[in-house]
């Protein structure tokens, strides 16, 4: 029995990894914006592969605000919450509150069931380029990165790459540092209203083949942070998907 368990794990994992060596869209990071982006692309039958550094998915959601596992949403995203099956209650004015664990569970379920393949424990450490275009990423095991072992990575090819790595905007910073095609301005302090408003405008293709979404989009364009409110992240993920869909189709 042990032998079959081992064979089942290795065989099924390697098949999926091989199937994702070339994909339509690579999303770096399985936080709220990355998951939403993947969900809306996969709904359109676009092949999506997410690489997530950590053991868990959900990015900054499980921690809620100061480890109180509640997150806030604006009324503009209630239709998305309904579509994903997330329950919420009205708090005050335009602000609604949801349980962060339920939010991650429902969103992850919908994203995976829509056909998105998530590989956790992989870190995106570089990009693949051809001429003036980003056309893939270079990945390695997070454990290799953390232990500073000298182990060479592998490359994954795609039509589009989405930087959904959050505050650190890691993929765009790699392109800035190595190629100088773009300039990452860096995130500004807290101003929730302005930060949320800027997110949609900031969600865009910043150089051929690379789209920024979620907190990475605000970090890229030097906009404000907003605290534990997630409406902008959801809308940004959706907008990134619409943008890529219109280019791919
Ligand atoms: C693979 C990577 C890499 C890498 C990072 O931080 P996230 O939740 O990102 P968003 O933009 O979807 O959501 C932001 C939100 O969670 C938040 O932080 C808010 C609202 N802050 C406001 C405030 O004022 O503080 O998720 C990013 C994910 C994480 O899971 C990382 O582990 C992962 O990306 N990641 N995965 N390769 N190089 N870098």
PDB file of C-alpha atoms and ligand atoms in Angstrom:
ATOM      1  CA  UNK A   1       0.000   0.000   0.000  1.00  0.00           C
ATOM      2  CA  UNK A   2       2.802   2.440   0.875  1.00  0.00           C
ATOM      3  CA  UNK A   3       4.302   1.940  -2.568  1.00  0.00           C
ATOM      4  CA  UNK A   4       1.003   2.793  -4.275  1.00  0.00           C
ATOM      5  CA  UNK A   5       0.496   5.904  -2.120  1.00  0.00           C
ATOM      6  CA  UNK A   6       3.963   7.119  -3.107  1.00  0.00           C
ATOM      7  CA  UNK A   7       3.391   6.320  -6.783  1.00  0.00           C
ATOM      8  CA  UNK A   8       0.005   8.064  -6.738  1.00  0.00           C
ATOM      9  CA  UNK A   9       1.467  11.273  -5.319  1.00  0.00           C
ATOM     10  CA  UNK A  10       4.517  11.434  -7.579  1.00  0.00           C
ATOM     11  CA  UNK A  11       2.700  10.344 -10.715  1.00  0.00           C
ATOM     12  CA  UNK A  12      -0.290  12.686 -10.389  1.00  0.00           C
ATOM     13  CA  UNK A  13       1.833  15.674  -9.335  1.00  0.00           C
ATOM     14  CA  UNK A  14       4.327  15.298 -12.173  1.00  0.00           C
ATOM     15  CA  UNK A  15       1.520  14.942 -14.734  1.00  0.00           C
ATOM     16  CA  UNK A  16       0.015  18.236 -13.561  1.00  0.00           C
ATOM     17  CA  UNK A  17       3.351  20.034 -13.459  1.00  0.00           C
ATOM     18  CA  UNK A  18       4.167  18.847 -16.996  1.00  0.00           C
ATOM     19  CA  UNK A  19       0.723  19.955 -18.154  1.00  0.00           C
ATOM     20  CA  UNK A  20       1.465  23.460 -16.833  1.00  0.00           C
ATOM     21  CA  UNK A  21       4.937  23.973 -18.331  1.00  0.00           C
ATOM     22  CA  UNK A  22       3.137  26.075 -20.923  1.00  0.00           C
ATOM     23  CA  UNK A  23      -0.046  27.908 -19.989  1.00  0.00           C
ATOM     24  CA  UNK A  24      -2.085  30.947 -21.042  1.00  0.00           C
ATOM     25  CA  UNK A  25      -1.717  33.007 -17.865  1.00  0.00           C
ATOM     26  CA  UNK A  26       0.654  32.669 -14.927  1.00  0.00           C
ATOM     27  CA  UNK A  27      -0.501  34.404 -11.749  1.00  0.00           C
ATOM     28  CA  UNK A  28       2.192  35.031  -9.152  1.00  0.00           C
ATOM     29  CA  UNK A  29       0.557  34.879  -5.728  1.00  0.00           C
ATOM     30  CA  UNK A  30      -2.674  33.305  -4.436  1.00  0.00           C
ATOM     31  CA  UNK A  31      -3.945  36.257  -2.411  1.00  0.00           C
ATOM     32  CA  UNK A  32      -7.438  37.712  -2.986  1.00  0.00           C
ATOM     33  CA  UNK A  33      -6.558  39.583  -6.192  1.00  0.00           C
ATOM     34  CA  UNK A  34      -4.692  36.616  -7.708  1.00  0.00           C
ATOM     35  CA  UNK A  35      -7.457  34.136  -6.866  1.00  0.00           C
ATOM     36  CA  UNK A  36     -10.188  36.418  -8.247  1.00  0.00           C
ATOM     37  CA  UNK A  37      -8.173  37.055 -11.416  1.00  0.00           C
ATOM     38  CA  UNK A  38      -7.707  33.312 -11.900  1.00  0.00           C
ATOM     39  CA  UNK A  39     -11.387  32.584 -11.293  1.00  0.00           C
ATOM     40  CA  UNK A  40     -12.630  35.095 -13.874  1.00  0.00           C
ATOM     41  CA  UNK A  41     -10.095  33.949 -16.503  1.00  0.00           C
ATOM     42  CA  UNK A  42     -10.796  30.257 -16.006  1.00  0.00           C
ATOM     43  CA  UNK A  43     -14.532  30.913 -16.312  1.00  0.00           C
ATOM     44  CA  UNK A  44     -13.716  32.003 -19.886  1.00  0.00           C
ATOM     45  CA  UNK A  45     -11.862  28.715 -20.503  1.00  0.00           C
ATOM     46  CA  UNK A  46      -8.461  30.416 -20.337  1.00  0.00           C
ATOM     47  CA  UNK A  47      -5.745  28.161 -18.910  1.00  0.00           C
ATOM     48  CA  UNK A  48      -4.470  29.637 -15.634  1.00  0.00           C
ATOM     49  CA  UNK A  49      -1.599  28.521 -13.416  1.00  0.00           C
ATOM     50  CA  UNK A  50      -0.945  30.127 -10.020  1.00  0.00           C
ATOM     51  CA  UNK A  51       2.366  29.852  -8.182  1.00  0.00           C
ATOM     52  CA  UNK A  52       2.096  30.607  -4.484  1.00  0.00           C
ATOM     53  CA  UNK A  53       5.112  30.932  -2.223  1.00  0.00           C
ATOM     54  CA  UNK A  54       3.486  29.738   0.976  1.00  0.00           C
ATOM     55  CA  UNK A  55       1.910  26.544   2.239  1.00  0.00           C
ATOM     56  CA  UNK A  56      -1.450  28.283   2.477  1.00  0.00           C
ATOM     57  CA  UNK A  57      -3.475  30.287  -0.014  1.00  0.00           C
ATOM     58  CA  UNK A  58      -5.383  33.503   0.697  1.00  0.00           C
ATOM     59  CA  UNK A  59      -2.460  35.925   1.074  1.00  0.00           C
ATOM     60  CA  UNK A  60      -3.256  38.575   3.664  1.00  0.00           C
ATOM     61  CA  UNK A  61      -6.842  37.443   4.289  1.00  0.00           C
ATOM     62  CA  UNK A  62      -6.504  34.874   7.101  1.00  0.00           C
ATOM     63  CA  UNK A  63      -4.961  37.434   9.428  1.00  0.00           C
ATOM     64  CA  UNK A  64      -7.913  39.801   8.961  1.00  0.00           C
ATOM     65  CA  UNK A  65      -7.071  43.057  10.747  1.00  0.00           C
ATOM     66  CA  UNK A  66      -4.586  42.626  13.645  1.00  0.00           C
ATOM     67  CA  UNK A  67      -5.360  38.867  13.686  1.00  0.00           C
ATOM     68  CA  UNK A  68      -9.124  39.465  14.187  1.00  0.00           C
ATOM     69  CA  UNK A  69     -10.269  37.227  11.375  1.00  0.00           C
ATOM     70  CA  UNK A  70     -12.863  39.606   9.943  1.00  0.00           C
ATOM     71  CA  UNK A  71     -12.471  41.588   6.751  1.00  0.00           C
ATOM     72  CA  UNK A  72     -14.430  44.531   5.394  1.00  0.00           C
ATOM     73  CA  UNK A  73     -15.984  45.021   1.955  1.00  0.00           C
ATOM     74  CA  UNK A  74     -17.782  47.892   0.256  1.00  0.00           C
ATOM     75  CA  UNK A  75     -21.269  47.571  -1.183  1.00  0.00           C
ATOM     76  CA  UNK A  76     -19.872  47.727  -4.742  1.00  0.00           C
ATOM     77  CA  UNK A  77     -18.585  44.149  -4.437  1.00  0.00           C
ATOM     78  CA  UNK A  78     -21.637  42.486  -2.908  1.00  0.00           C
ATOM     79  CA  UNK A  79     -22.543  40.951  -6.265  1.00  0.00           C
ATOM     80  CA  UNK A  80     -19.095  39.309  -6.417  1.00  0.00           C
ATOM     81  CA  UNK A  81     -19.477  38.030  -2.842  1.00  0.00           C
ATOM     82  CA  UNK A  82     -22.861  36.584  -3.822  1.00  0.00           C
ATOM     83  CA  UNK A  83     -21.392  34.921  -6.929  1.00  0.00           C
ATOM     84  CA  UNK A  84     -18.583  33.346  -4.880  1.00  0.00           C
ATOM     85  CA  UNK A  85     -21.006  32.343  -2.078  1.00  0.00           C
ATOM     86  CA  UNK A  86     -19.421  34.425   0.699  1.00  0.00           C
ATOM     87  CA  UNK A  87     -21.842  35.511   3.437  1.00  0.00           C
ATOM     88  CA  UNK A  88     -21.629  38.986   4.935  1.00  0.00           C
ATOM     89  CA  UNK A  89     -23.420  41.359   7.240  1.00  0.00           C
ATOM     90  CA  UNK A  90     -24.010  45.058   6.933  1.00  0.00           C
ATOM     91  CA  UNK A  91     -22.014  47.062   9.476  1.00  0.00           C
ATOM     92  CA  UNK A  92     -22.475  50.801   8.821  1.00  0.00           C
ATOM     93  CA  UNK A  93     -22.806  53.153   5.833  1.00  0.00           C
ATOM     94  CA  UNK A  94     -21.338  51.330   2.789  1.00  0.00           C
ATOM     95  CA  UNK A  95     -19.253  48.893   4.827  1.00  0.00           C
ATOM     96  CA  UNK A  96     -20.028  45.176   5.121  1.00  0.00           C
ATOM     97  CA  UNK A  97     -18.103  42.582   7.116  1.00  0.00           C
ATOM     98  CA  UNK A  98     -17.239  38.953   6.311  1.00  0.00           C
ATOM     99  CA  UNK A  99     -15.404  36.118   8.011  1.00  0.00           C
ATOM    100  CA  UNK A 100     -11.915  35.855   6.513  1.00  0.00           C
ATOM    101  CA  UNK A 101     -11.740  32.061   6.768  1.00  0.00           C
ATOM    102  CA  UNK A 102     -15.080  31.658   5.005  1.00  0.00           C
ATOM    103  CA  UNK A 103     -13.979  34.178   2.383  1.00  0.00           C
ATOM    104  CA  UNK A 104     -10.772  32.260   1.609  1.00  0.00           C
ATOM    105  CA  UNK A 105     -12.543  28.896   1.637  1.00  0.00           C
ATOM    106  CA  UNK A 106     -15.286  29.969  -0.768  1.00  0.00           C
ATOM    107  CA  UNK A 107     -12.926  31.852  -3.061  1.00  0.00           C
ATOM    108  CA  UNK A 108     -10.400  29.029  -3.199  1.00  0.00           C
ATOM    109  CA  UNK A 109     -13.148  26.480  -3.858  1.00  0.00           C
ATOM    110  CA  UNK A 110     -14.614  28.526  -6.719  1.00  0.00           C
ATOM    111  CA  UNK A 111     -11.190  29.263  -8.203  1.00  0.00           C
ATOM    112  CA  UNK A 112     -10.008  25.660  -8.156  1.00  0.00           C
ATOM    113  CA  UNK A 113     -13.354  24.330  -9.413  1.00  0.00           C
ATOM    114  CA  UNK A 114     -13.312  26.810 -12.293  1.00  0.00           C
ATOM    115  CA  UNK A 115     -10.160  25.052 -13.520  1.00  0.00           C
ATOM    116  CA  UNK A 116      -7.280  27.101 -12.098  1.00  0.00           C
ATOM    117  CA  UNK A 117      -4.259  25.013 -11.122  1.00  0.00           C
ATOM    118  CA  UNK A 118      -2.539  26.266  -7.953  1.00  0.00           C
ATOM    119  CA  UNK A 119       0.979  25.136  -7.139  1.00  0.00           C
ATOM    120  CA  UNK A 120       1.887  26.128  -3.591  1.00  0.00           C
ATOM    121  CA  UNK A 121       5.379  26.187  -2.071  1.00  0.00           C
ATOM    122  CA  UNK A 122       6.860  27.640  -5.282  1.00  0.00           C
ATOM    123  CA  UNK A 123       8.439  31.104  -5.420  1.00  0.00           C
ATOM    124  CA  UNK A 124       8.656  33.121  -8.598  1.00  0.00           C
ATOM    125  CA  UNK A 125      12.251  34.349  -8.703  1.00  0.00           C
ATOM    126  CA  UNK A 126      12.669  35.655 -12.246  1.00  0.00           C
ATOM    127  CA  UNK A 127      10.891  36.204 -15.554  1.00  0.00           C
ATOM    128  CA  UNK A 128      11.379  34.753 -19.045  1.00  0.00           C
ATOM    129  CA  UNK A 129      11.668  37.344 -21.830  1.00  0.00           C
ATOM    130  CA  UNK A 130      11.711  37.364 -25.624  1.00  0.00           C
ATOM    131  CA  UNK A 131      12.553  40.650 -27.373  1.00  0.00           C
ATOM    132  CA  UNK A 132      10.590  43.267 -25.416  1.00  0.00           C
ATOM    133  CA  UNK A 133       8.011  40.995 -23.851  1.00  0.00           C
ATOM    134  CA  UNK A 134       7.602  39.069 -20.598  1.00  0.00           C
ATOM    135  CA  UNK A 135       6.565  35.562 -21.637  1.00  0.00           C
ATOM    136  CA  UNK A 136       6.910  33.433 -18.538  1.00  0.00           C
ATOM    137  CA  UNK A 137       8.394  33.047 -15.081  1.00  0.00           C
ATOM    138  CA  UNK A 138      11.260  31.238 -13.418  1.00  0.00           C
ATOM    139  CA  UNK A 139      10.312  29.250 -10.323  1.00  0.00           C
ATOM    140  CA  UNK A 140      12.019  27.410  -7.549  1.00  0.00           C
ATOM    141  CA  UNK A 141      10.875  25.691  -4.387  1.00  0.00           C
ATOM    142  CA  UNK A 142      10.361  28.170  -1.537  1.00  0.00           C
ATOM    143  CA  UNK A 143      12.316  25.775   0.675  1.00  0.00           C
ATOM    144  CA  UNK A 144      15.303  26.101  -1.671  1.00  0.00           C
ATOM    145  CA  UNK A 145      15.031  29.894  -1.597  1.00  0.00           C
ATOM    146  CA  UNK A 146      14.730  29.969   2.188  1.00  0.00           C
ATOM    147  CA  UNK A 147      17.704  27.715   2.743  1.00  0.00           C
ATOM    148  CA  UNK A 148      19.842  29.568   0.177  1.00  0.00           C
ATOM    149  CA  UNK A 149      20.803  26.311  -1.515  1.00  0.00           C
ATOM    150  CA  UNK A 150      22.416  26.633  -4.921  1.00  0.00           C
ATOM    151  CA  UNK A 151      19.763  24.771  -6.895  1.00  0.00           C
ATOM    152  CA  UNK A 152      18.896  25.966 -10.385  1.00  0.00           C
ATOM    153  CA  UNK A 153      15.243  26.814 -11.106  1.00  0.00           C
ATOM    154  CA  UNK A 154      12.915  25.883 -13.984  1.00  0.00           C
ATOM    155  CA  UNK A 155      11.012  28.101 -16.432  1.00  0.00           C
ATOM    156  CA  UNK A 156       7.280  28.187 -17.178  1.00  0.00           C
ATOM    157  CA  UNK A 157       6.010  29.783 -20.405  1.00  0.00           C
ATOM    158  CA  UNK A 158       2.829  31.849 -20.799  1.00  0.00           C
ATOM    159  CA  UNK A 159       1.060  34.506 -22.876  1.00  0.00           C
ATOM    160  CA  UNK A 160       0.610  36.752 -19.832  1.00  0.00           C
ATOM    161  CA  UNK A 161       2.115  37.041 -16.364  1.00  0.00           C
ATOM    162  CA  UNK A 162       0.186  38.678 -13.520  1.00  0.00           C
ATOM    163  CA  UNK A 163       2.042  40.191 -10.578  1.00  0.00           C
ATOM    164  CA  UNK A 164      -0.348  39.573  -7.673  1.00  0.00           C
ATOM    165  CA  UNK A 165       2.431  39.352  -5.075  1.00  0.00           C
ATOM    166  CA  UNK A 166       0.964  42.056  -2.817  1.00  0.00           C
ATOM    167  CA  UNK A 167       2.839  44.858  -1.056  1.00  0.00           C
ATOM    168  CA  UNK A 168       6.261  43.796  -2.347  1.00  0.00           C
ATOM    169  CA  UNK A 169       5.319  43.868  -6.030  1.00  0.00           C
ATOM    170  CA  UNK A 170       8.053  41.294  -6.552  1.00  0.00           C
ATOM    171  CA  UNK A 171       7.748  40.436 -10.229  1.00  0.00           C
ATOM    172  CA  UNK A 172       7.624  44.039 -11.419  1.00  0.00           C
ATOM    173  CA  UNK A 173      10.670  44.775  -9.247  1.00  0.00           C
ATOM    174  CA  UNK A 174      12.573  41.980 -11.011  1.00  0.00           C
ATOM    175  CA  UNK A 175      11.722  43.513 -14.402  1.00  0.00           C
ATOM    176  CA  UNK A 176      12.728  46.955 -13.106  1.00  0.00           C
ATOM    177  CA  UNK A 177      16.030  45.726 -11.697  1.00  0.00           C
ATOM    178  CA  UNK A 178      17.110  43.425 -14.507  1.00  0.00           C
ATOM    179  CA  UNK A 179      15.658  45.105 -17.586  1.00  0.00           C
ATOM    180  CA  UNK A 180      14.963  48.714 -16.604  1.00  0.00           C
ATOM    181  CA  UNK A 181      11.766  48.717 -18.695  1.00  0.00           C
ATOM    182  CA  UNK A 182       9.616  50.026 -15.836  1.00  0.00           C
ATOM    183  CA  UNK A 183       9.858  52.009 -12.601  1.00  0.00           C
ATOM    184  CA  UNK A 184       8.239  50.811  -9.356  1.00  0.00           C
ATOM    185  CA  UNK A 185       7.278  53.871  -7.318  1.00  0.00           C
ATOM    186  CA  UNK A 186       6.564  52.072  -4.003  1.00  0.00           C
ATOM    187  CA  UNK A 187       3.537  52.065  -1.742  1.00  0.00           C
ATOM    188  CA  UNK A 188       2.376  55.167   0.158  1.00  0.00           C
ATOM    189  CA  UNK A 189       1.056  55.252   3.780  1.00  0.00           C
ATOM    190  CA  UNK A 190      -2.530  54.571   4.832  1.00  0.00           C
ATOM    191  CA  UNK A 191      -5.394  56.488   3.208  1.00  0.00           C
ATOM    192  CA  UNK A 192      -8.119  53.898   2.764  1.00  0.00           C
ATOM    193  CA  UNK A 193     -10.486  55.872   0.540  1.00  0.00           C
ATOM    194  CA  UNK A 194      -7.773  57.008  -1.870  1.00  0.00           C
ATOM    195  CA  UNK A 195      -5.993  53.647  -1.856  1.00  0.00           C
ATOM    196  CA  UNK A 196      -9.180  51.797  -2.770  1.00  0.00           C
ATOM    197  CA  UNK A 197     -10.077  54.338  -5.455  1.00  0.00           C
ATOM    198  CA  UNK A 198      -6.624  54.081  -7.053  1.00  0.00           C
ATOM    199  CA  UNK A 199      -6.611  50.288  -7.317  1.00  0.00           C
ATOM    200  CA  UNK A 200      -8.778  49.934 -10.390  1.00  0.00           C
ATOM    201  CA  UNK A 201      -6.960  52.650 -12.308  1.00  0.00           C
ATOM    202  CA  UNK A 202      -3.611  51.095 -11.340  1.00  0.00           C
ATOM    203  CA  UNK A 203      -4.569  47.609 -12.512  1.00  0.00           C
ATOM    204  CA  UNK A 204      -2.965  47.471 -15.936  1.00  0.00           C
ATOM    205  CA  UNK A 205      -0.332  46.030 -18.243  1.00  0.00           C
ATOM    206  CA  UNK A 206       2.854  47.807 -17.168  1.00  0.00           C
ATOM    207  CA  UNK A 207       5.080  46.388 -19.899  1.00  0.00           C
ATOM    208  CA  UNK A 208       4.311  43.916 -22.681  1.00  0.00           C
ATOM    209  CA  UNK A 209       3.146  40.663 -21.103  1.00  0.00           C
ATOM    210  CA  UNK A 210       3.091  41.828 -17.452  1.00  0.00           C
ATOM    211  CA  UNK A 211      -0.077  42.940 -15.640  1.00  0.00           C
ATOM    212  CA  UNK A 212      -0.077  44.224 -12.049  1.00  0.00           C
ATOM    213  CA  UNK A 213      -3.097  43.708  -9.809  1.00  0.00           C
ATOM    214  CA  UNK A 214      -4.101  43.998  -6.148  1.00  0.00           C
ATOM    215  CA  UNK A 215      -1.722  45.638  -3.696  1.00  0.00           C
ATOM    216  CA  UNK A 216       1.113  45.206  -6.219  1.00  0.00           C
ATOM    217  CA  UNK A 217      -0.709  47.650  -8.524  1.00  0.00           C
ATOM    218  CA  UNK A 218      -0.802  50.338  -5.816  1.00  0.00           C
ATOM    219  CA  UNK A 219       2.819  49.668  -4.894  1.00  0.00           C
ATOM    220  CA  UNK A 220       3.783  49.913  -8.554  1.00  0.00           C
ATOM    221  CA  UNK A 221       2.161  53.289  -9.081  1.00  0.00           C
ATOM    222  CA  UNK A 222       2.955  54.797  -5.678  1.00  0.00           C
ATOM    223  CA  UNK A 223      -0.603  54.804  -4.283  1.00  0.00           C
ATOM    224  CA  UNK A 224      -1.883  54.506  -0.707  1.00  0.00           C
ATOM    225  CA  UNK A 225      -2.535  51.403   1.403  1.00  0.00           C
ATOM    226  CA  UNK A 226      -5.989  50.841   2.835  1.00  0.00           C
ATOM    227  CA  UNK A 227      -5.940  48.363   5.753  1.00  0.00           C
ATOM    228  CA  UNK A 228      -8.191  45.311   6.050  1.00  0.00           C
ATOM    229  CA  UNK A 229     -10.715  46.224   3.384  1.00  0.00           C
ATOM    230  CA  UNK A 230     -10.814  43.937   0.358  1.00  0.00           C
ATOM    231  CA  UNK A 231     -13.322  45.315  -2.147  1.00  0.00           C
ATOM    232  CA  UNK A 232     -10.564  46.912  -4.193  1.00  0.00           C
ATOM    233  CA  UNK A 233      -8.569  43.660  -4.279  1.00  0.00           C
ATOM    234  CA  UNK A 234     -11.580  41.752  -5.606  1.00  0.00           C
ATOM    235  CA  UNK A 235     -12.354  44.397  -8.247  1.00  0.00           C
ATOM    236  CA  UNK A 236      -8.689  44.632  -9.241  1.00  0.00           C
ATOM    237  CA  UNK A 237      -8.446  40.852  -9.769  1.00  0.00           C
ATOM    238  CA  UNK A 238     -11.603  40.971 -11.874  1.00  0.00           C
ATOM    239  CA  UNK A 239     -10.329  43.892 -13.931  1.00  0.00           C
ATOM    240  CA  UNK A 240      -6.961  42.183 -14.564  1.00  0.00           C
ATOM    241  CA  UNK A 241      -8.868  39.149 -15.852  1.00  0.00           C
ATOM    242  CA  UNK A 242     -11.031  41.274 -18.170  1.00  0.00           C
ATOM    243  CA  UNK A 243      -8.000  43.065 -19.515  1.00  0.00           C
ATOM    244  CA  UNK A 244      -6.122  39.831 -20.287  1.00  0.00           C
ATOM    245  CA  UNK A 245      -9.227  38.156 -21.689  1.00  0.00           C
ATOM    246  CA  UNK A 246      -9.706  41.003 -24.183  1.00  0.00           C
ATOM    247  CA  UNK A 247      -6.084  40.602 -25.367  1.00  0.00           C
ATOM    248  CA  UNK A 248      -6.015  36.811 -25.544  1.00  0.00           C
ATOM    249  CA  UNK A 249      -9.393  36.259 -27.206  1.00  0.00           C
TER     250      UNK A 249
HETATM  251  C1  LIG B   1       5.088  33.316  -5.400  1.00  0.00           C
HETATM  252  C2  LIG B   1       4.498  35.043  -4.007  1.00  0.00           C
HETATM  253  C3  LIG B   1       5.667  35.728  -4.320  1.00  0.00           C
HETATM  254  C4  LIG B   1       6.575  35.134  -5.235  1.00  0.00           C
HETATM  255  C5  LIG B   1       4.557  36.917  -2.898  1.00  0.00           C
HETATM  256  O1  LIG B   1      -0.492  39.953  -0.141  1.00  0.00           O
HETATM  257  P1  LIG B   1      -1.619  39.341  -0.863  1.00  0.00           P
HETATM  258  O2  LIG B   1      -2.847  39.055  -0.094  1.00  0.00           O
HETATM  259  O3  LIG B   1      -1.900  40.253  -2.159  1.00  0.00           O
HETATM  260  P2  LIG B   1      -3.231  40.947  -2.749  1.00  0.00           P
HETATM  261  O4  LIG B   1      -2.756  42.103  -3.492  1.00  0.00           O
HETATM  262  O5  LIG B   1      -4.055  39.962  -3.460  1.00  0.00           O
HETATM  263  O6  LIG B   1      -4.054  41.422  -1.466  1.00  0.00           O
HETATM  264  C6  LIG B   1      -3.508  42.372  -0.622  1.00  0.00           C
HETATM  265  C7  LIG B   1      -4.130  42.251   0.778  1.00  0.00           C
HETATM  266  O7  LIG B   1      -3.963  40.944   1.281  1.00  0.00           O
HETATM  267  C8  LIG B   1      -3.438  43.221   1.662  1.00  0.00           C
HETATM  268  O8  LIG B   1      -2.293  42.962   2.007  1.00  0.00           O
HETATM  269  C9  LIG B   1      -4.063  44.463   2.032  1.00  0.00           C
HETATM  270  C10 LIG B   1      -5.473  44.761   1.676  1.00  0.00           C
HETATM  271  N1  LIG B   1      -3.336  45.324   2.688  1.00  0.00           N
HETATM  272  C11 LIG B   1      -3.700  46.644   3.022  1.00  0.00           C
HETATM  273  C12 LIG B   1      -2.743  47.259   4.035  1.00  0.00           C
HETATM  274  O9  LIG B   1      -2.880  48.473   4.258  1.00  0.00           O
HETATM  275  O10 LIG B   1      -1.885  46.541   4.586  1.00  0.00           O
HETATM  276  O11 LIG B   1      -1.135  37.966  -1.511  1.00  0.00           O
HETATM  277  C13 LIG B   1       0.067  37.897  -2.230  1.00  0.00           C
HETATM  278  C14 LIG B   1       0.479  36.441  -2.297  1.00  0.00           C
HETATM  279  C15 LIG B   1       0.921  35.890  -0.924  1.00  0.00           C
HETATM  280  O12 LIG B   1       0.217  34.710  -0.675  1.00  0.00           O
HETATM  281  C16 LIG B   1       2.410  35.639  -1.086  1.00  0.00           C
HETATM  282  O13 LIG B   1       2.853  34.508  -0.395  1.00  0.00           O
HETATM  283  C17 LIG B   1       2.532  35.455  -2.583  1.00  0.00           C
HETATM  284  O14 LIG B   1       1.602  36.361  -3.144  1.00  0.00           O
HETATM  285  N2  LIG B   1       3.841  35.798  -3.123  1.00  0.00           N
HETATM  286  N3  LIG B   1       4.201  33.840  -4.532  1.00  0.00           N
HETATM  287  N4  LIG B   1       6.245  33.935  -5.764  1.00  0.00           N
HETATM  288  N5  LIG B   1       7.717  35.734  -5.609  1.00  0.00           N
HETATM  289  N6  LIG B   1       5.687  36.895  -3.622  1.00  0.00           N
END
